[in-house]
Amino acid sequence: MRIYVHVREKVIALECGDGTQDVIWLGNAAMVHYDSSFGRKYGSPKCIQKEGGITCDPDARVCDLLDDNQHVFAVLDTDDDDENEATP
């Protein structure tokens, strides 16, 4: 099973095996890849969302909630700050 996690402008493909990991694992694993690419530490995401902004239960299993090759979005605490800074 493969899930594509969007972290800001980057898309990270994660191999999930049979998908028995918790959804929060997707966010944490994606952040490891994202942080190493940019040399910064953002910590764990605030939540994982499906397309359409539907927030995923962080304790649900990936295989029970998502489909193979599905795209999800890691929302970071700092994303709110960035939006506020961009607003005049």
PDB file of C-alpha atoms in Angstrom, residues 78-88:
ATOM      1  CA  THR A  78       2.933  26.692  11.523  1.00  0.00           C
ATOM      2  CA  ASP A  79       0.624  26.598   8.478  1.00  0.00           C
ATOM      3  CA  ASP A  80      -1.865  28.795  10.389  1.00  0.00           C
ATOM      4  CA  ASP A  81       0.902  31.282  11.226  1.00  0.00           C
ATOM      5  CA  ASP A  82       2.010  31.439   7.592  1.00  0.00           C
ATOM      6  CA  GLU A  83      -1.553  32.166   6.433  1.00  0.00           C
ATOM      7  CA  ASN A  84      -1.969  34.914   9.039  1.00  0.00           C
ATOM      8  CA  GLU A  85       1.299  36.543   7.986  1.00  0.00           C
ATOM      9  CA  ALA A  86       0.203  36.569   4.349  1.00  0.00           C
ATOM     10  CA  THR A  87      -3.076  38.308   5.203  1.00  0.00           C
ATOM     11  CA  PRO A  88      -2.824  42.131   5.241  1.00  0.00           C
TER      12      PRO A  88
END
